[in-house]
mmCIF file of C-alpha atoms in Angstrom:
data_model
loop_
_atom_site.group_PDB
_atom_site.id
_atom_site.type_symbol
_atom_site.label_atom_id
_atom_site.label_comp_id
_atom_site.label_asym_id
_atom_site.label_seq_id
_atom_site.Cartn_x
_atom_site.Cartn_y
_atom_site.Cartn_z
ATOM 1 C CA MET A 496 77.105 50.358 171.957
ATOM 2 C CA GLY A 497 78.225 47.275 173.801
ATOM 3 C CA ASP A 498 76.961 43.725 172.943
ATOM 4 C CA THR A 499 72.939 43.277 172.839
ATOM 5 C CA ILE A 500 70.867 40.640 175.074
ATOM 6 C CA ILE A 501 67.468 39.929 174.085
ATOM 7 C CA LEU A 502 64.865 39.249 176.918
ATOM 8 C CA TYR A 503 61.402 37.676 176.146
ATOM 9 C CA PRO A 504 58.871 37.305 178.680
ATOM 10 C CA SER A 505 55.299 35.960 178.408
ATOM 11 C CA PRO A 506 52.562 38.985 178.068
ATOM 12 C CA GLY A 507 51.569 40.529 181.568
ATOM 13 C CA MET A 508 53.025 42.221 184.656
ATOM 14 C CA GLY A 509 53.797 38.794 186.219
ATOM 15 C CA HIS A 510 56.066 37.942 183.622
ATOM 16 C CA LEU A 511 57.585 41.205 182.819
ATOM 17 C CA VAL A 512 58.644 42.490 185.871
ATOM 18 C CA PRO A 513 60.980 39.594 186.903
ATOM 19 C CA MET A 514 62.541 39.696 183.289
ATOM 20 C CA VAL A 515 63.211 43.466 183.727
ATOM 21 C CA GLU A 516 64.874 42.715 187.315
ATOM 22 C CA LEU A 517 66.763 40.373 185.474
ATOM 23 C CA GLY A 518 67.921 42.773 183.131
ATOM 24 C CA LYS A 519 69.103 44.931 185.490
ATOM 25 C CA LEU A 520 71.157 42.385 187.502
ATOM 26 C CA ILE A 521 72.634 41.893 183.953
ATOM 27 C CA LEU A 522 73.917 45.390 183.513
ATOM 28 C CA THR A 523 75.066 45.768 187.149
ATOM 29 C CA HIS A 524 77.716 43.118 186.262
ATOM 30 C CA ASN A 525 77.899 44.384 182.366
ATOM 31 C CA PRO A 526 77.119 48.112 182.190
ATOM 32 C CA SER A 527 77.824 48.237 178.510
ATOM 33 C CA PHE A 528 75.173 46.165 177.543
ATOM 34 C CA SER A 529 71.882 46.840 175.823
ATOM 35 C CA ILE A 530 68.979 45.229 176.808
ATOM 36 C CA ILE A 531 66.070 44.448 174.235
ATOM 37 C CA ILE A 532 62.920 43.265 175.973
ATOM 38 C CA LEU A 533 60.168 41.844 173.157
ATOM 39 C CA ILE A 534 56.792 42.323 174.207
ATOM 40 C CA THR A 535 53.678 40.474 172.960
ATOM 41 C CA THR A 536 50.032 41.165 173.465
ATOM 42 C CA ALA A 537 47.846 38.526 174.863
ATOM 43 C CA PRO A 538 44.324 37.823 173.392
ATOM 44 C CA PHE A 539 43.041 38.722 176.860
ATOM 45 C CA ASP A 540 43.230 41.753 179.353
ATOM 46 C CA THR A 541 46.327 41.228 181.441
ATOM 47 C CA GLY A 542 46.381 44.881 182.611
ATOM 48 C CA SER A 543 48.252 47.750 181.005
ATOM 49 C CA THR A 544 52.133 47.562 181.294
ATOM 50 C CA SER A 545 52.496 50.658 179.135
ATOM 51 C CA SER A 546 53.118 53.325 182.401
ATOM 52 C CA TYR A 547 55.777 50.880 183.924
ATOM 53 C CA ILE A 548 57.633 50.149 180.954
ATOM 54 C CA LYS A 549 57.598 54.177 180.331
ATOM 55 C CA ARG A 550 58.838 54.282 183.884
ATOM 56 C CA VAL A 551 62.004 51.735 183.201
ATOM 57 C CA THR A 552 62.687 53.118 180.205
ATOM 58 C CA VAL A 553 63.359 56.417 181.483
ATOM 59 C CA ALA A 554 65.172 55.212 184.534
ATOM 60 C CA THR A 555 67.334 52.730 182.290
ATOM 61 C CA PRO A 556 68.195 54.081 179.109
ATOM 62 C CA SER A 557 70.002 50.731 178.350
ATOM 63 C CA PHE A 558 66.616 49.259 178.333
ATOM 64 C CA HIS A 559 64.781 49.172 174.856
ATOM 65 C CA PHE A 560 61.182 47.687 174.476
ATOM 66 C CA HIS A 561 60.345 46.391 171.309
ATOM 67 C CA ASN A 562 56.838 45.459 170.735
ATOM 68 C CA LEU A 563 56.369 42.656 168.049
ATOM 69 C CA PRO A 564 53.348 43.015 165.810
ATOM 70 C CA THR A 565 49.974 41.734 167.143
ATOM 71 C CA ILE A 566 49.104 38.246 166.105
ATOM 72 C CA SER A 567 45.381 36.998 165.161
ATOM 73 C CA PRO A 568 44.072 35.553 168.545
ATOM 74 C CA PRO A 569 44.423 31.646 168.662
ATOM 75 C CA SER A 570 41.123 29.587 168.262
ATOM 76 C CA THR A 571 38.487 29.982 171.196
ATOM 77 C CA THR A 572 38.936 26.220 172.155
ATOM 78 C CA SER A 573 42.501 26.954 173.347
ATOM 79 C CA LEU A 574 41.221 29.943 175.391
ATOM 80 C CA ASP A 575 39.553 27.610 178.021
ATOM 81 C CA ASN A 576 42.986 26.277 179.375
ATOM 82 C CA PHE A 577 45.407 29.015 180.286
ATOM 83 C CA VAL A 578 48.514 26.769 180.677
ATOM 84 C CA ALA A 579 47.770 25.553 176.696
ATOM 85 C CA LEU A 580 47.022 29.198 175.890
ATOM 86 C CA ALA A 581 50.585 30.543 177.683
ATOM 87 C CA PHE A 582 52.485 27.994 175.355
ATOM 88 C CA GLU A 583 50.420 28.755 172.218
ATOM 89 C CA LEU A 584 50.812 32.461 172.188
ATOM 90 C CA PRO A 585 54.273 32.569 171.680
ATOM 91 C CA ARG A 586 54.250 29.912 168.897
ATOM 92 C CA LEU A 587 51.976 32.125 166.859
ATOM 93 C CA TYR A 588 54.611 34.772 167.662
ATOM 94 C CA ASN A 589 57.296 32.977 165.843
ATOM 95 C CA SER A 590 56.950 34.459 162.521
ATOM 96 C CA ASN A 591 57.041 37.813 163.840
ATOM 97 C CA LEU A 592 60.045 37.032 166.023
ATOM 98 C CA HIS A 593 62.048 35.567 163.394
ATOM 99 C CA HIS A 594 61.577 38.786 161.115
ATOM 100 C CA ALA A 595 62.408 40.763 163.916
ATOM 101 C CA LEU A 596 65.539 38.949 164.520
ATOM 102 C CA GLN A 597 66.473 39.015 161.117
ATOM 103 C CA THR A 598 66.196 42.930 160.674
ATOM 104 C CA MET A 599 68.500 43.146 163.830
ATOM 105 C CA ILE A 600 71.163 41.068 162.291
ATOM 106 C CA SER A 601 71.094 42.684 158.979
ATOM 107 C CA GLN A 602 71.680 45.750 161.028
ATOM 108 C CA LYS A 603 74.804 44.406 162.224
ATOM 109 C CA SER A 604 73.363 44.347 165.793
ATOM 110 C CA ARG A 605 73.347 40.399 166.102
ATOM 111 C CA PRO A 606 72.060 39.675 169.728
ATOM 112 C CA LYS A 607 75.123 38.321 171.651
ATOM 113 C CA ALA A 608 72.317 35.818 173.652
ATOM 114 C CA SER A 609 68.537 35.552 174.249
ATOM 115 C CA ILE A 610 66.901 34.784 177.579
ATOM 116 C CA ILE A 611 63.395 33.432 177.246
ATOM 117 C CA ASP A 612 60.510 32.681 179.907
ATOM 118 C CA MET A 613 59.532 29.133 180.063
ATOM 119 C CA PHE A 614 56.226 29.349 178.299
ATOM 120 C CA CYS A 615 58.321 31.088 175.456
ATOM 121 C CA ASN A 616 59.704 27.698 174.707
ATOM 122 C CA SER A 617 58.610 27.639 171.366
ATOM 123 C CA SER A 618 60.891 30.599 170.279
ATOM 124 C CA PHE A 619 63.911 28.379 171.132
ATOM 125 C CA GLU A 620 64.077 27.063 167.746
ATOM 126 C CA VAL A 621 63.722 30.371 166.201
ATOM 127 C CA PHE A 622 66.615 31.714 167.933
ATOM 128 C CA THR A 623 68.655 28.663 167.988
ATOM 129 C CA SER A 624 67.983 28.536 163.963
ATOM 130 C CA LEU A 625 69.882 31.987 163.838
ATOM 131 C CA ASP A 626 72.542 30.875 165.976
ATOM 132 C CA ILE A 627 71.706 33.180 169.198
ATOM 133 C CA PRO A 628 72.843 31.263 172.172
ATOM 134 C CA THR A 629 69.535 30.962 174.077
ATOM 135 C CA TYR A 630 69.173 30.583 178.223
ATOM 136 C CA TYR A 631 65.675 30.005 179.864
ATOM 137 C CA PHE A 632 64.911 32.109 182.907
ATOM 138 C CA CYS A 633 63.015 29.949 185.400
ATOM 139 C CA THR A 634 61.176 32.052 187.827
ATOM 140 C CA SER A 635 60.004 29.469 189.937
ATOM 141 C CA SER A 636 61.999 27.401 192.314
ATOM 142 C CA ALA A 637 64.465 24.907 191.896
ATOM 143 C CA ASN A 638 62.523 22.156 193.205
ATOM 144 C CA SER A 639 59.760 22.872 190.653
ATOM 145 C CA LEU A 640 62.669 23.065 187.785
ATOM 146 C CA CYS A 641 63.624 19.750 188.774
ATOM 147 C CA ALA A 642 60.044 18.418 188.428
ATOM 148 C CA LEU A 643 59.943 19.916 184.979
ATOM 149 C CA LEU A 644 63.249 18.576 183.636
ATOM 150 C CA SER A 645 62.759 15.159 185.085
ATOM 151 C CA LEU A 646 59.372 14.602 182.856
ATOM 152 C CA PRO A 647 61.030 12.721 180.202
ATOM 153 C CA LYS A 648 62.623 10.487 182.991
ATOM 154 C CA THR A 649 59.803 9.971 185.014
ATOM 155 C CA HIS A 650 57.069 9.842 182.030
ATOM 156 C CA GLN A 651 56.273 5.990 182.384
ATOM 157 C CA ILE A 652 56.256 6.318 186.193
ATOM 158 C CA LEU A 653 53.722 9.080 185.804
ATOM 159 C CA LEU A 654 51.510 6.795 183.584
ATOM 160 C CA GLU A 655 51.406 4.153 186.027
ATOM 161 C CA LYS A 656 50.914 6.408 189.091
ATOM 162 C CA ILE A 657 48.635 9.249 188.124
ATOM 163 C CA LYS A 658 45.167 7.673 188.727
ATOM 164 C CA ASP A 659 46.167 6.446 192.203
ATOM 165 C CA PRO A 660 45.787 9.111 194.678
ATOM 166 C CA ASN A 661 47.317 7.082 197.505
ATOM 167 C CA THR A 662 50.816 6.872 196.030
ATOM 168 C CA SER A 663 53.440 9.448 195.394
ATOM 169 C CA ILE A 664 55.928 10.508 192.734
ATOM 170 C CA GLU A 665 59.717 10.622 193.217
ATOM 171 C CA PHE A 666 61.706 13.470 191.024
ATOM 172 C CA PRO A 667 65.322 13.648 191.598
ATOM 173 C CA GLY A 668 66.244 16.224 194.258
ATOM 174 C CA VAL A 669 62.459 16.775 195.308
ATOM 175 C CA PRO A 670 60.809 15.156 198.234
ATOM 176 C CA PRO A 671 58.028 12.613 197.120
ATOM 177 C CA ILE A 672 55.262 14.595 195.860
ATOM 178 C CA PRO A 673 51.267 12.592 196.440
ATOM 179 C CA THR A 674 49.903 12.270 193.078
ATOM 180 C CA SER A 675 46.689 14.336 194.076
ATOM 181 C CA ASP A 676 49.139 17.476 194.808
ATOM 182 C CA LEU A 677 50.830 17.616 191.200
ATOM 183 C CA PRO A 678 50.235 20.290 189.183
ATOM 184 C CA GLU A 679 47.262 20.067 186.608
ATOM 185 C CA PRO A 680 48.624 19.798 183.666
ATOM 186 C CA PHE A 681 51.001 16.834 184.947
ATOM 187 C CA LEU A 682 47.745 14.948 185.857
ATOM 188 C CA ASP A 683 46.901 14.600 181.760
ATOM 189 C CA THR A 684 49.704 13.334 179.741
ATOM 190 C CA GLU A 685 47.767 13.392 176.918
ATOM 191 C CA GLY A 686 46.662 17.232 177.508
ATOM 192 C CA ILE A 687 48.582 20.259 175.608
ATOM 193 C CA GLY A 688 49.830 21.378 178.612
ATOM 194 C CA TYR A 689 51.818 18.142 179.788
ATOM 195 C CA LYS A 690 53.023 17.925 176.056
ATOM 196 C CA SER A 691 54.245 21.819 176.348
ATOM 197 C CA PHE A 692 56.203 20.944 179.585
ATOM 198 C CA PHE A 693 57.694 17.873 178.232
ATOM 199 C CA GLY A 694 58.935 19.775 175.110
ATOM 200 C CA THR A 695 60.062 22.631 177.037
ATOM 201 C CA ALA A 696 61.814 19.945 179.523
ATOM 202 C CA ILE A 697 63.934 18.730 176.417
ATOM 203 C CA ASN A 698 64.589 21.804 175.199
ATOM 204 C CA MET A 699 65.856 23.270 178.438
ATOM 205 C CA ALA A 700 68.473 20.460 178.268
ATOM 206 C CA LYS A 701 69.751 21.508 174.972
ATOM 207 C CA SER A 702 70.091 25.234 175.754
ATOM 208 C CA ALA A 703 72.763 27.272 176.769
ATOM 209 C CA GLY A 704 71.637 27.254 180.537
ATOM 210 C CA ILE A 705 69.091 27.777 182.867
ATOM 211 C CA LEU A 706 68.862 31.071 184.931
ATOM 212 C CA THR A 707 66.940 30.299 188.090
ATOM 213 C CA ASN A 708 65.501 32.704 190.660
ATOM 214 C CA THR A 709 66.977 31.204 193.555
ATOM 215 C CA CYS A 710 70.193 30.796 195.511
ATOM 216 C CA HIS A 711 72.134 27.587 196.282
ATOM 217 C CA ALA A 712 71.187 27.799 200.221
ATOM 218 C CA PHE A 713 67.679 27.746 199.529
ATOM 219 C CA GLU A 714 67.510 24.787 197.732
ATOM 220 C CA PRO A 715 70.957 22.687 197.741
ATOM 221 C CA ARG A 716 69.362 19.445 196.930
ATOM 222 C CA ALA A 717 67.499 20.388 193.952
ATOM 223 C CA VAL A 718 70.570 22.379 192.382
ATOM 224 C CA LYS A 719 72.768 19.584 192.845
ATOM 225 C CA ALA A 720 70.186 17.326 191.033
ATOM 226 C CA ILE A 721 70.055 19.249 188.361
ATOM 227 C CA SER A 722 73.879 20.270 187.835
ATOM 228 C CA ASP A 723 74.718 16.387 188.712
ATOM 229 C CA GLY A 724 72.421 15.343 185.577
ATOM 230 C CA LEU A 725 70.170 13.260 187.788
ATOM 231 C CA CYS A 726 66.964 14.912 186.044
ATOM 232 C CA THR A 727 68.323 14.710 182.789
ATOM 233 C CA PRO A 728 69.730 10.963 182.593
ATOM 234 C CA ASN A 729 69.236 10.797 178.913
ATOM 235 C CA LEU A 730 69.705 14.193 177.848
ATOM 236 C CA PRO A 731 72.617 16.769 178.008
ATOM 237 C CA SER A 732 73.382 18.089 181.655
ATOM 238 C CA PRO A 733 71.848 21.757 181.654
ATOM 239 C CA SER A 734 74.100 24.381 182.947
ATOM 240 C CA VAL A 735 72.051 25.729 185.952
ATOM 241 C CA TYR A 736 73.028 29.562 187.302
ATOM 242 C CA CYS A 737 71.256 30.414 190.717
ATOM 243 C CA ILE A 738 70.832 34.202 190.367
ATOM 244 C CA GLY A 739 68.250 34.646 193.152
ATOM 245 C CA PRO A 740 66.886 36.371 194.959
ATOM 246 C CA ILE A 741 65.681 38.490 192.017
ATOM 247 C CA VAL A 742 62.883 40.699 193.569
ATOM 248 C CA ALA A 743 60.828 43.687 192.176
ATOM 249 C CA LYS A 744 58.337 44.514 192.837
ATOM 250 C CA GLU A 745 42.325 34.393 196.913
ATOM 251 C CA GLN A 746 38.031 32.212 199.425
ATOM 252 C CA LEU A 747 37.281 35.947 199.058
ATOM 253 C CA MET A 748 33.960 36.157 201.375
ATOM 254 C CA GLU A 749 35.437 34.303 204.074
ATOM 255 C CA MET A 750 38.770 36.088 204.161
ATOM 256 C CA ALA A 751 36.799 39.273 203.992
ATOM 257 C CA ILE A 752 34.632 38.394 207.060
ATOM 258 C CA GLY A 753 37.590 37.310 208.668
ATOM 259 C CA LEU A 754 39.700 40.221 208.082
ATOM 260 C CA GLU A 755 36.576 42.546 209.407
ATOM 261 C CA LYS A 756 36.372 40.362 212.755
ATOM 262 C CA SER A 757 40.223 40.480 212.961
ATOM 263 C CA GLY A 758 40.013 44.256 214.249
ATOM 264 C CA HIS A 759 43.635 44.541 212.313
ATOM 265 C CA ARG A 760 44.944 46.767 209.744
ATOM 266 C CA PHE A 761 45.251 45.653 206.274
ATOM 267 C CA LEU A 762 46.069 46.280 202.756
ATOM 268 C CA TRP A 763 44.259 43.613 200.490
ATOM 269 C CA VAL A 764 45.043 43.008 196.754
ATOM 270 C CA VAL A 765 41.733 41.708 195.038
ATOM 271 C CA ARG A 766 41.797 39.879 191.709
ATOM 272 C CA SER A 767 38.515 38.669 189.891
ATOM 273 C CA PRO A 768 37.977 34.897 190.683
ATOM 274 C CA PRO A 769 38.381 32.750 187.369
ATOM 275 C CA ALA A 770 35.315 32.095 185.217
ATOM 276 C CA ASP A 771 33.601 28.461 185.466
ATOM 277 C CA GLY A 772 36.248 26.076 183.209
ATOM 278 C CA GLU A 773 39.152 28.488 183.639
ATOM 279 C CA THR A 774 42.384 28.059 186.218
ATOM 280 C CA LYS A 775 43.277 31.639 185.938
ATOM 281 C CA SER A 776 41.174 34.957 185.562
ATOM 282 C CA PHE A 777 41.638 37.276 182.369
ATOM 283 C CA SER A 778 39.183 39.741 183.703
ATOM 284 C CA ALA A 779 40.585 43.450 183.783
ATOM 285 C CA GLU A 780 38.566 44.908 186.945
ATOM 286 C CA PRO A 781 37.127 43.172 190.097
ATOM 287 C CA ASP A 782 33.831 44.158 190.657
ATOM 288 C CA LEU A 783 34.227 44.634 194.611
ATOM 289 C CA ASP A 784 30.537 45.224 195.173
ATOM 290 C CA VAL A 785 30.081 42.057 193.861
ATOM 291 C CA LEU A 786 33.093 39.674 195.137
ATOM 292 C CA LEU A 787 32.896 41.232 199.152
ATOM 293 C CA PRO A 788 30.195 41.445 201.575
ATOM 294 C CA ASN A 789 27.857 44.076 201.636
ATOM 295 C CA GLY A 790 28.927 47.247 203.403
ATOM 296 C CA PHE A 791 32.671 45.730 203.859
ATOM 297 C CA LEU A 792 34.545 48.672 202.250
ATOM 298 C CA ASP A 793 32.410 50.938 204.566
ATOM 299 C CA ARG A 794 32.892 49.200 207.560
ATOM 300 C CA THR A 795 36.694 48.731 207.590
ATOM 301 C CA ARG A 796 37.383 52.186 205.859
ATOM 302 C CA GLY A 797 40.313 53.788 207.768
ATOM 303 C CA ARG A 798 41.991 50.374 208.894
ATOM 304 C CA GLY A 799 41.858 48.616 205.580
ATOM 305 C CA LEU A 800 42.731 49.312 202.079
ATOM 306 C CA VAL A 801 41.735 47.201 199.170
ATOM 307 C CA VAL A 802 43.456 47.353 195.970
ATOM 308 C CA LYS A 803 42.349 46.176 192.653
ATOM 309 C CA LYS A 804 44.298 43.560 190.616
ATOM 310 C CA TRP A 805 47.899 44.670 191.364
ATOM 311 C CA ALA A 806 50.017 46.306 193.998
ATOM 312 C CA PRO A 807 53.745 47.353 194.084
ATOM 313 C CA GLN A 808 54.294 44.230 196.656
ATOM 314 C CA VAL A 809 58.119 45.071 197.513
ATOM 315 C CA ALA A 810 57.830 48.316 198.331
ATOM 316 C CA VAL A 811 54.840 47.145 200.779
ATOM 317 C CA LEU A 812 56.536 44.253 202.246
ATOM 318 C CA SER A 813 59.471 46.486 202.764
ATOM 319 C CA HIS A 814 57.498 49.164 204.938
ATOM 320 C CA ASP A 815 58.259 48.944 208.878
ATOM 321 C CA SER A 816 54.484 48.945 209.544
ATOM 322 C CA VAL A 817 53.897 45.407 207.853
ATOM 323 C CA GLY A 818 53.680 42.655 210.153
ATOM 324 C CA GLY A 819 53.009 39.877 208.208
ATOM 325 C CA PHE A 820 51.993 38.473 204.875
ATOM 326 C CA VAL A 821 49.297 36.225 203.736
ATOM 327 C CA THR A 822 50.184 34.720 200.381
ATOM 328 C CA HIS A 823 49.310 32.134 197.780
ATOM 329 C CA CYS A 824 52.942 30.868 197.849
ATOM 330 C CA GLY A 825 53.542 32.317 194.656
ATOM 331 C CA TRP A 826 57.721 32.068 194.460
ATOM 332 C CA ASN A 827 58.217 35.579 193.676
ATOM 333 C CA SER A 828 55.982 36.553 196.769
ATOM 334 C CA ILE A 829 58.066 33.877 198.737
ATOM 335 C CA LEU A 830 61.580 35.744 197.617
ATOM 336 C CA GLU A 831 60.217 38.883 198.111
ATOM 337 C CA ALA A 832 58.889 38.260 201.619
ATOM 338 C CA LEU A 833 61.956 36.394 202.583
ATOM 339 C CA SER A 834 64.149 39.453 201.356
ATOM 340 C CA ALA A 835 62.083 41.881 203.423
ATOM 341 C CA GLY A 836 62.008 39.445 206.541
ATOM 342 C CA VAL A 837 58.355 39.459 206.699
ATOM 343 C CA PRO A 838 56.638 36.158 208.341
ATOM 344 C CA MET A 839 54.509 34.334 206.060
ATOM 345 C CA VAL A 840 50.761 32.811 206.423
ATOM 346 C CA ALA A 841 50.555 30.488 203.723
ATOM 347 C CA TRP A 842 47.472 29.781 201.626
ATOM 348 C CA PRO A 843 48.516 27.840 198.606
#
């Protein structure tokens, strides 16, 4: 058996699929490698991944999925904030992670390297304490990565400007961003989300490198800003590797009315809207009878298909009959549409 690489995604298909695709890319260049993907369970329903994992295991024997023992759920207070929860879960898994890694090392299968999801930042200290070189996998754009890495540099500026909606923040390598358009965690510098991103930026600069799901031609200015150390003037300049595009693979009532009136054929993936106080839905199954106009499914039957929660987006976008893609502009979706040559209507 060749060298072992550990991949550590956050829970759920949205994080697992890009990490699996990264593993496939690694095997393309290093077929003798063995890939171990660590699986954690969230205290909310992220949808089942078991059938997907089974398919990957059968198709790619070099993949091995290791389930870390389930932890007790965090306090209910953190459940109200998705970003805080996403960062908190890996921290609670650190003890189980440390034990699993020690077992591998004692069996003389010391991992050659680890690649962690951004939200798994708390695991960085565990991997590095065991002398395992650790990389970050950034599944968003290089522009987003610039803003994240620049947090320690721009912290004081954020403190001064975030209360003024008529000003902008200038992150190196990124066009000025109006304060009103900043990600929500950036607007609360005392919040758990902001502090977690801040700590992630510092660890990223100290890491073995950052793999980003983009290519230089998409975002040359942002990539250069990171490589030149403009984002991290008082920290090490992180090595950034553009490895993309890696591709695999919501205003419900009004959108439904528009689709019905358009007369066009459509495939629509519907998720449950988040509950009050949440920024992301944890619901398992959307109730289409509640979410969609009365009789919508019957009236559009034969020319429209509504799918609950998730669809094989890459396969759909690659189909000849798809003429356009209405997208919320997630980076994976943008890359998938670009790769398939499908026009996008952007609905951030």
